[in-house]
Short mmCIF file of C-alpha atoms in Angstrom, two decimals:
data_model
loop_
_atom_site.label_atom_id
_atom_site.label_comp_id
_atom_site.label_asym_id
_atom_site.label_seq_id
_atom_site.Cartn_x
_atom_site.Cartn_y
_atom_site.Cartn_z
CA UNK A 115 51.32 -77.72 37.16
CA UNK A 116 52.43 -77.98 40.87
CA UNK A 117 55.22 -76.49 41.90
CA UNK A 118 57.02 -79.83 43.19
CA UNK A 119 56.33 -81.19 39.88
CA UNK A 120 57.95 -78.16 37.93
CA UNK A 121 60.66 -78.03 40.54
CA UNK A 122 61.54 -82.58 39.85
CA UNK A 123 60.82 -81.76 36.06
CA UNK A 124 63.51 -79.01 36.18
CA UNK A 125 65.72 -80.88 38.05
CA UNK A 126 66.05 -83.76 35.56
CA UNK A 127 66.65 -81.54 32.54
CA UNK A 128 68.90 -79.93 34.25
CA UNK A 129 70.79 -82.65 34.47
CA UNK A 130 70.98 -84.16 31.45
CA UNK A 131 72.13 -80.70 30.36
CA UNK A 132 75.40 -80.76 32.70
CA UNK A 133 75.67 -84.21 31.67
CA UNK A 134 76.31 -83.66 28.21
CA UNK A 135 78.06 -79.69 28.74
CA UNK A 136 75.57 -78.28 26.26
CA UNK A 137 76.45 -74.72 25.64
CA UNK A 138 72.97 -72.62 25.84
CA UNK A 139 72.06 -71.52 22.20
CA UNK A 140 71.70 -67.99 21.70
CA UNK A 141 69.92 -66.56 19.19
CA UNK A 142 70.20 -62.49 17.99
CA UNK A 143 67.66 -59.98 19.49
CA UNK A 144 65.48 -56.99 17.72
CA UNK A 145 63.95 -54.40 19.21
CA UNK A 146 61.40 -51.47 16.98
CA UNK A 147 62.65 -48.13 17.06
CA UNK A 148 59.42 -45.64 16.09
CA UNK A 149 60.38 -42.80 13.61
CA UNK A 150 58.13 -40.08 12.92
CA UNK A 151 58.87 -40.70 9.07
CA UNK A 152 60.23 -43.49 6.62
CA UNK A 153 63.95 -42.28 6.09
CA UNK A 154 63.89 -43.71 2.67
CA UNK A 155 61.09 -41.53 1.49
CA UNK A 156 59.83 -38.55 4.44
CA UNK A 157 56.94 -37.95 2.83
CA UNK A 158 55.76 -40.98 4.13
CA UNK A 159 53.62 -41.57 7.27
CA UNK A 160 55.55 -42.52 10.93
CA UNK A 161 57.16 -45.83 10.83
CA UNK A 162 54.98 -47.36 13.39
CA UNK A 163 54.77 -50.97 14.56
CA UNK A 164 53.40 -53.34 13.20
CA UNK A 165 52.21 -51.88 10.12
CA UNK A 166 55.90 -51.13 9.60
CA UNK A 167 59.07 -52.35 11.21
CA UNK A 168 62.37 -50.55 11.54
CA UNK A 169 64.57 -53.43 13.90
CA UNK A 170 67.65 -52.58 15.36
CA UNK A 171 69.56 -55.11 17.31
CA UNK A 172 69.61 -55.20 21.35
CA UNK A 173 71.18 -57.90 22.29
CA UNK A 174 71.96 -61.66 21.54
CA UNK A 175 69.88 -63.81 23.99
CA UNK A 176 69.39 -67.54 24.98
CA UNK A 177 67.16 -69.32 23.35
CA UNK A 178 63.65 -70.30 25.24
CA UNK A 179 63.22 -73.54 26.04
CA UNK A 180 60.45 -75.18 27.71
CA UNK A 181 58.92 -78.38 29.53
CA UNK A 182 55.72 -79.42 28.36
CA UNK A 183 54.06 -81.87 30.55
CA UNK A 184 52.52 -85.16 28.43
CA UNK A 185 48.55 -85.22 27.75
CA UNK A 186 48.34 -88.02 30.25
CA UNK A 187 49.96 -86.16 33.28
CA UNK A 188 47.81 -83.06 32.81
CA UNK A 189 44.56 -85.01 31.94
CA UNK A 190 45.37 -86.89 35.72
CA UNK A 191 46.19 -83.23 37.63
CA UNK A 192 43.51 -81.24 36.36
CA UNK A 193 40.93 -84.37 37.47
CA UNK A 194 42.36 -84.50 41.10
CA UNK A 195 41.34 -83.05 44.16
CA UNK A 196 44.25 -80.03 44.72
CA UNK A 197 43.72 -79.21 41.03
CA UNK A 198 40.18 -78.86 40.93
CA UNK A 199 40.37 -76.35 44.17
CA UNK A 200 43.31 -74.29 42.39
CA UNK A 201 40.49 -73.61 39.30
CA UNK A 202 41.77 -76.53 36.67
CA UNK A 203 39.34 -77.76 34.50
CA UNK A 204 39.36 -81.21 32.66
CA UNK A 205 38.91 -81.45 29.19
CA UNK A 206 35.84 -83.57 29.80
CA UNK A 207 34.07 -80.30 31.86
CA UNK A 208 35.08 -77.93 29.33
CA UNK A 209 33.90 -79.83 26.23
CA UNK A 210 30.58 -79.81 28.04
CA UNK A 211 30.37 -75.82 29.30
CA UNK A 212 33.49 -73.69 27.87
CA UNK A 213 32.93 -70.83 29.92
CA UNK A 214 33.61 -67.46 29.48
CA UNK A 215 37.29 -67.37 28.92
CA UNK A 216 38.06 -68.94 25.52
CA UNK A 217 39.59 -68.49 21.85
CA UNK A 218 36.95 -68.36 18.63
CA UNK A 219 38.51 -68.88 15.35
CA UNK A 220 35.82 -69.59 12.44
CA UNK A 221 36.55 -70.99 8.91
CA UNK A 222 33.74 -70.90 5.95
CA UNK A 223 32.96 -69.95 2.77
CA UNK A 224 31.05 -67.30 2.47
CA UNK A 225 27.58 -67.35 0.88
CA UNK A 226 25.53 -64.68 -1.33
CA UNK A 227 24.01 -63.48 1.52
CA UNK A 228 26.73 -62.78 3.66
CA UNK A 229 28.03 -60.03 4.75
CA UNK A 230 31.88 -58.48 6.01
CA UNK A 231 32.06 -59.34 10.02
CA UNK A 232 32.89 -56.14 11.65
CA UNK A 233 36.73 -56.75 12.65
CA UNK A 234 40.75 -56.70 12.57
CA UNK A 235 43.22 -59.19 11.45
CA UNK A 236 44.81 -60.46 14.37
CA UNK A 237 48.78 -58.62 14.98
CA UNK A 238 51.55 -59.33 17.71
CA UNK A 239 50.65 -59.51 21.29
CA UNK A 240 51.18 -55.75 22.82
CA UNK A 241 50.83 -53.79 19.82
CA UNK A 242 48.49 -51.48 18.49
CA UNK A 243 46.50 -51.68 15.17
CA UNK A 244 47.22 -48.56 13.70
CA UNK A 245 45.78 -49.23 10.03
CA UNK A 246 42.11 -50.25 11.74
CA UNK A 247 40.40 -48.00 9.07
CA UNK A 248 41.98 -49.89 6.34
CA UNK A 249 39.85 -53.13 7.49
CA UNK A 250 36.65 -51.60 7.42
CA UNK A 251 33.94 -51.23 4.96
CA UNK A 252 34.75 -48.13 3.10
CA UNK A 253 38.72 -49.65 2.24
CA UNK A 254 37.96 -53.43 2.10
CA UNK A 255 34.45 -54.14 2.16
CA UNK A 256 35.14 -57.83 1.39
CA UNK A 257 38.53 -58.78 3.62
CA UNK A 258 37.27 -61.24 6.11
CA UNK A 259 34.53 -62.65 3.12
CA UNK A 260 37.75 -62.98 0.92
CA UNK A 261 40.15 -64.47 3.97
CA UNK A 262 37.68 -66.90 4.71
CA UNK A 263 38.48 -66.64 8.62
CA UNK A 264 37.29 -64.78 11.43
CA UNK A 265 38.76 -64.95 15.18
CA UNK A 266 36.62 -63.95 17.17
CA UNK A 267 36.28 -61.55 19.98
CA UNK A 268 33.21 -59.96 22.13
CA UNK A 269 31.19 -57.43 19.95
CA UNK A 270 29.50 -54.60 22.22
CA UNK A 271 26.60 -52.56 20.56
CA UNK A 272 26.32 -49.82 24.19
CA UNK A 273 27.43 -49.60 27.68
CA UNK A 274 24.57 -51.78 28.91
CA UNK A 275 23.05 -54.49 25.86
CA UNK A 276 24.19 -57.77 25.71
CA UNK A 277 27.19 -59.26 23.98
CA UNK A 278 26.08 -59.19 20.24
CA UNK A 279 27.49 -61.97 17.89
CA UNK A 280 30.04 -60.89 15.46
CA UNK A 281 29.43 -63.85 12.78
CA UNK A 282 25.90 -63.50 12.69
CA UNK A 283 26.09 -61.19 9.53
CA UNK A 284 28.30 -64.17 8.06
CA UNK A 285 24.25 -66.19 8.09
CA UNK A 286 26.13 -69.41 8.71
CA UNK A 287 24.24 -72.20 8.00
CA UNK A 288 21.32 -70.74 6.47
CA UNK A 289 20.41 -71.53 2.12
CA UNK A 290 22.80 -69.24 0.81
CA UNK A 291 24.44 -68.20 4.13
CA UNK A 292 28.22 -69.08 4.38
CA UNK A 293 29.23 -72.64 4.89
CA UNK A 294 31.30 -73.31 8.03
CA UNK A 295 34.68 -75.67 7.22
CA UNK A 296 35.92 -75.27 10.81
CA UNK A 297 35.52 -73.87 14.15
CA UNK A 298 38.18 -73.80 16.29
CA UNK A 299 38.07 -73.44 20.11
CA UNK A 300 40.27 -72.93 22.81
CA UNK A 301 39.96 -73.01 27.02
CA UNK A 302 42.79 -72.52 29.52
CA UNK A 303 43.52 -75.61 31.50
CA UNK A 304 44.00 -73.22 33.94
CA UNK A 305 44.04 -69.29 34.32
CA UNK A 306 47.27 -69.05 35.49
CA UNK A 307 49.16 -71.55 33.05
CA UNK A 308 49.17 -69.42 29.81
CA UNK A 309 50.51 -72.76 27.83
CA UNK A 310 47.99 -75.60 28.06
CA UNK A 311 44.38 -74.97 26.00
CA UNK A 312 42.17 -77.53 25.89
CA UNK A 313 41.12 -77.57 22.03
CA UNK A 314 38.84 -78.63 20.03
CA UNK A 315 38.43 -78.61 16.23
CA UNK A 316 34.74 -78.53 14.77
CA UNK A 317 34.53 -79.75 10.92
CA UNK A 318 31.82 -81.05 9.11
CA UNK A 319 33.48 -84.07 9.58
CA UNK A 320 33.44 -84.52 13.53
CA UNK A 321 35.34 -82.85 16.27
CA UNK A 322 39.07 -83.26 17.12
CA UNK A 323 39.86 -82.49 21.03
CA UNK A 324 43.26 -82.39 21.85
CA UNK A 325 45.18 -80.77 24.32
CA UNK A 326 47.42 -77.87 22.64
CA UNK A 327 50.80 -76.67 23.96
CA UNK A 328 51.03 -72.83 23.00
CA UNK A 329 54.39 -71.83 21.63
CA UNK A 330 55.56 -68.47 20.13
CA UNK A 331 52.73 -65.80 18.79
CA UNK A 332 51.77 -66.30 15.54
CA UNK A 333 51.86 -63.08 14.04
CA UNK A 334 54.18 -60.15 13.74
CA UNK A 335 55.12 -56.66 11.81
CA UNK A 336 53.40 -56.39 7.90
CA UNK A 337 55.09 -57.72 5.65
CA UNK A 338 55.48 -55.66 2.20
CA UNK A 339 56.44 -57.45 -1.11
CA UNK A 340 60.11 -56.31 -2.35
CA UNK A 341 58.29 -53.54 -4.58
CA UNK A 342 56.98 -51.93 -1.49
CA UNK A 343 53.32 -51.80 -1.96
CA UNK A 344 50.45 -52.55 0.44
CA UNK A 345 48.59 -55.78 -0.32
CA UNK A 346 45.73 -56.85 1.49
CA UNK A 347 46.96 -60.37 1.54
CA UNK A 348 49.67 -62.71 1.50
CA UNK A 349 48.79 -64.50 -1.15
CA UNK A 350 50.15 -68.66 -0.35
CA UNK A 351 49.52 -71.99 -2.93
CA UNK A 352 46.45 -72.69 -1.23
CA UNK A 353 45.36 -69.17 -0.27
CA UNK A 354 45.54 -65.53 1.00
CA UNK A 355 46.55 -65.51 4.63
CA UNK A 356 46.93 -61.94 6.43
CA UNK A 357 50.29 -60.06 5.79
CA UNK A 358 50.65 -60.32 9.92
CA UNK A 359 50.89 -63.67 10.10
CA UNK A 360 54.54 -65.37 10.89
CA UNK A 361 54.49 -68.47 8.65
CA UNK A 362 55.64 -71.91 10.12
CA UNK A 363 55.80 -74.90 8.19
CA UNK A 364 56.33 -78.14 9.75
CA UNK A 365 57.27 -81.42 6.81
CA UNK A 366 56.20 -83.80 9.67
CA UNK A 367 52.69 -82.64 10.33
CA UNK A 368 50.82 -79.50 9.21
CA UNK A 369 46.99 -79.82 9.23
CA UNK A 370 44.84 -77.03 7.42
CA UNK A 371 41.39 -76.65 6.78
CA UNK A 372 41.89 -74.79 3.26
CA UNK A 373 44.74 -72.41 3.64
CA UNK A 374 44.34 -72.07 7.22
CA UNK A 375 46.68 -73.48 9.91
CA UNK A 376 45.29 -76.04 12.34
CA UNK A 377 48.40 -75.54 14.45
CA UNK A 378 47.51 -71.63 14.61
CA UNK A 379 45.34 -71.09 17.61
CA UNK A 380 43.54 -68.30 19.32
CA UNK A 381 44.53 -66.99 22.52
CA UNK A 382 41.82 -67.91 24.96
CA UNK A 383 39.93 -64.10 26.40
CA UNK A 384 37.51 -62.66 28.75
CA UNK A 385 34.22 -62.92 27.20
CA UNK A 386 32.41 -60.38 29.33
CA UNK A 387 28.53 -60.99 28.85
CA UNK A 388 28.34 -56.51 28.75
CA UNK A 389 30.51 -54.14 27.86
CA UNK A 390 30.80 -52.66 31.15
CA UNK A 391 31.99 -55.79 32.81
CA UNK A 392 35.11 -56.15 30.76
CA UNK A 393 38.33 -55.68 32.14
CA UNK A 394 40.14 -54.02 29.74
CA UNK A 395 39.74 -53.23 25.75
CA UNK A 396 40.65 -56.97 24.43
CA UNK A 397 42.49 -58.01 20.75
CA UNK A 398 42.91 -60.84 19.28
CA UNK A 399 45.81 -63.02 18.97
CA UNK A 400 47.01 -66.61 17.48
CA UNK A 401 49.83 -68.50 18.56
CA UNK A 402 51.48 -71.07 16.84
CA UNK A 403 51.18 -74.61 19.06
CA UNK A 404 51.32 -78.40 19.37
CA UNK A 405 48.57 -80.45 19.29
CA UNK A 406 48.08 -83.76 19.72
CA UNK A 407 50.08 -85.69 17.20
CA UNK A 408 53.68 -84.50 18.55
CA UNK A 409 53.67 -85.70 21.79
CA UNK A 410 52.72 -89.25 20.15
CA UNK A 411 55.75 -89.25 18.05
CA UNK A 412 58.96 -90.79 19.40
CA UNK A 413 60.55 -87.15 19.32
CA UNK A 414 60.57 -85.56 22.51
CA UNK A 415 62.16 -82.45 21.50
CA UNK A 416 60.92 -79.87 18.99
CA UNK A 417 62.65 -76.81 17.91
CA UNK A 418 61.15 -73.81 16.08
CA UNK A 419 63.88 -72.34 13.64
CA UNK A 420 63.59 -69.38 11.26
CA UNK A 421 63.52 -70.11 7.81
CA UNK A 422 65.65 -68.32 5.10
CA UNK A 423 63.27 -65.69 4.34
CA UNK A 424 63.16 -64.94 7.79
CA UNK A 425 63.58 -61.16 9.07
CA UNK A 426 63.94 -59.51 12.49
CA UNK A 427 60.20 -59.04 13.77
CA UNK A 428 58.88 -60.67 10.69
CA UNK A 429 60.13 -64.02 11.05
CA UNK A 430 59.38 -67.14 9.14
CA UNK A 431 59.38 -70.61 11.23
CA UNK A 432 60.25 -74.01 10.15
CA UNK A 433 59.30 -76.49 13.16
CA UNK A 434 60.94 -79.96 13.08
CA UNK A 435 62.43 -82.30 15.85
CA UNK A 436 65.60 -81.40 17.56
CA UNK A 437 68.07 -84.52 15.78
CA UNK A 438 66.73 -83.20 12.62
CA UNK A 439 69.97 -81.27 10.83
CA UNK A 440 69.26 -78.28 10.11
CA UNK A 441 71.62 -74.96 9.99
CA UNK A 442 69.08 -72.51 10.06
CA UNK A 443 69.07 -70.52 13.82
CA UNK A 444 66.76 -71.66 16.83
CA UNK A 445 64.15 -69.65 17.97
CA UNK A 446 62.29 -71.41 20.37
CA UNK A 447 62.82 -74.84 22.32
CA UNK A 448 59.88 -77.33 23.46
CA UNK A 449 60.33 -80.12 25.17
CA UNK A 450 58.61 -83.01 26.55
CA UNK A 451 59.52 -83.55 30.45
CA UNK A 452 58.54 -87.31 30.79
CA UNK A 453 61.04 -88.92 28.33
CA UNK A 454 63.33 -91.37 29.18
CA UNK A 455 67.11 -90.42 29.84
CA UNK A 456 68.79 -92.26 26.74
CA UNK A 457 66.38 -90.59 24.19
CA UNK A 458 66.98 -87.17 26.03
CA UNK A 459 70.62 -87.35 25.98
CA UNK A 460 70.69 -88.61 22.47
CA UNK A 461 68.57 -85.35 21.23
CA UNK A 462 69.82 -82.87 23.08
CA UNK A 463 73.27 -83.79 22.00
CA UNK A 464 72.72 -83.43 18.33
CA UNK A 465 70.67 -80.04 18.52
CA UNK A 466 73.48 -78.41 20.65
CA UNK A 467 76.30 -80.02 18.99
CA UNK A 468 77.63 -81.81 21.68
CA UNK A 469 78.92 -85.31 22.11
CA UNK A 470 76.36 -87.49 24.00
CA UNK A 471 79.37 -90.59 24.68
CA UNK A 472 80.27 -89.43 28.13
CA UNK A 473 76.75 -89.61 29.19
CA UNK A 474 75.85 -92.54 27.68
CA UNK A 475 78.94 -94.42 28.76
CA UNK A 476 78.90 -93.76 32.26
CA UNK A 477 77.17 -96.25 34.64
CA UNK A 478 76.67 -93.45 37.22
CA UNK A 479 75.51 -90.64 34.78
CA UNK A 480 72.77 -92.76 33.80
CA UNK A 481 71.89 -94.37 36.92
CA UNK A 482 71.31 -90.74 38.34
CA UNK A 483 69.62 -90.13 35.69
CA UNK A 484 67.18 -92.57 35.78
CA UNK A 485 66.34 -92.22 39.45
CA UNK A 486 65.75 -88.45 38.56
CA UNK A 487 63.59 -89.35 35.60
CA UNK A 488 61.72 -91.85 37.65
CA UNK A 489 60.86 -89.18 40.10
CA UNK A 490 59.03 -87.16 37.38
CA UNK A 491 57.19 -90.31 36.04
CA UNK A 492 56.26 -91.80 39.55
CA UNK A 493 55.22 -88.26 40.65
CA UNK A 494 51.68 -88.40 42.38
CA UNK A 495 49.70 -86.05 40.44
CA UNK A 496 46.76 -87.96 41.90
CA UNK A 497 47.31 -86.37 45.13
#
């Protein structure tokens, strides 16, 4: 978004934080620390991330928190004039020509004549798969046709073909080809704003397009059952998910196609149309976002919290709005920039535990308040 936008946006926030003396919320830190064997049995392999996960703590550190612009005020930037010559695109263009930056995530049920897709479950952003060969034909000839969900990424057969579809041995579509449930896609709003996706959500039903809001990544270290052992999946009531995957469950709103999260998103990437045109050696990833249905609620704040089975690098997430009580820790902050002052003090104040009676009280507090909120409403995004 522009910077004079950010910079009124911050401003106001800002101030209804000194207005109420909230405290910043701090959550505890981990870090992986590689061995070269499993101290609690050394005849076991390295302890390498994320297959395995040996945390230590660094540091206790301030929550995130961030502002997340309404649909309307990004639907009216990325259609003016200033926008367009920075490289936005509306949601209108991209619906109509996606380009070759994007997220892929397919959902089906796989038929008699399909076949495994050559590819990895999806792990934490800047990490390497170090159990590849355990994906592949010769381990688990059937993962993906068992998960029921691909996301995509470019498939290169040489140097110099073309870009080669990865699904096609899935025969979507055809007699006894797998049956698609879902296809989800996602486009930047802009290169540089790694937040904002324009979205859409294929079913057999229709489409859905929504903006998202990206929030944390969706995946993190394996997670191992207590008795230690390797499963392919983790197994959930409606499904096997993989064991990377950071479960969040939100009571308000959680829309699935099967087991599969509709809130769990891929991270838009380069398709390169050859392989020698790429820019670097791409992964996938998923993060967990917000689609359209929360900014429509009359919550402006959301918090992500980790649930009680929650562990350092292999959290668990519970998402609900900030005035809902709750005394499990916050992990991430999101929160909607064009709200009105009243509501914003009122939230705030309950998820930092701080009185919101001074603010509210006080002629002046809210009168400055309101002229700073007006400035982010009235702001000419037009322009």
């Amino acid at each position: 978004m522009p910077e004079r936008y950010s910079a009124v946006a911050s401003n106001y926030i800002e101030s209804v934080f000194s207005a109420i003396n909230a405290v910043p919320t701090a959550r505890r830190r981990f870090y992986h620390r590689a061995l070269d064997r499993d101290p609690k049995d050394p005849k076991l392999t390295a302890v390498r991330y994320p297959d395995a996960v040996n945390p230590v703590y660094d540091r206790d550190a301030v929550v995130p928190l961030v502002l997340l612009p309404r649909p309307a005020a990004v639907r009216t930037w990325s259609a003016s004039a200033q926008a367009r010559s920075l490289g936005w695109r509306t949601e209108n263009e991209v619906s109509q020509r996606r380009g070759s930056v994007y997220g892929r995530t397919l959902i089906y049920e796989p038929g008699k004549l399909s076949k495994n897709p050559i590819s990895l479950p999806t792990i934490p952003f800047e990490s390497e798969m170090r159990s590849w060969h355990a994906y592949g034909d010769e381990h688990s000839p059937k993962f993906f046709l068992d998960l029921g969900k691909l996301v995509d990424k470019p498939l290169y057969d040489s140097l110099h073909e073309p870009i080669l579809d990865r699904s096609a041995v899935l025969r979507l579509g055809e007699k006894e080809g797998a049956k698609l449930l879902g296809e989800f896609i996602t486009v930047p709003a802009s290169l540089k704003n790694s937040r904002l996706r324009w979205t859409s959500i294929h079913k057999p039903s229709g489409v859905h397009r929504f903006l998202a809001y990206s929030l944390v990544d969706g995946n993190g270290a394996f997670k191992r059952p207590p008795n230690g052992s390797r499963p392919r999946f983790h197994e959930t009531a409606d499904g096997p998910i993989t064991p990377y995957v950071r479960p969040l469950r939100c009571e308000r709103h959680q829309p699935k196609i099967k087991q599969h999260d509709e809130l769990l998103l891929p991270t838009p990437l380069g398709w390169a149309p050859r392989y020698s045109e790429r820019i670097v050696e791409q992964k996938t990833n998923e993060e967990w976002c917000l689609d359209d249905w929360f900014p429509a609620q009359k919550d402006a704040c959301w918090v992500i919290r980790e649930a009680k089975d929650s562990k350092p690098l292999q959290e668990s997430f519970l998402l609900m709005p900030a005035n809902e009580p709750s005394d499990r820790p916050v992990f991430f902050i999101a929160l909607f920039a064009e709200t009105e002052p009243k509501q914003l003090v009122q939230e705030l104040a309950t998820l930092y535990k701080v009185s919101p009676d001074a603010a509210l009280n006080s002629s002046e507090t809210m009168e400055r308040l309101n002229a700073l909120y007006d400035k982010v409403r009235d702001f000419p995004l037009t322009q």
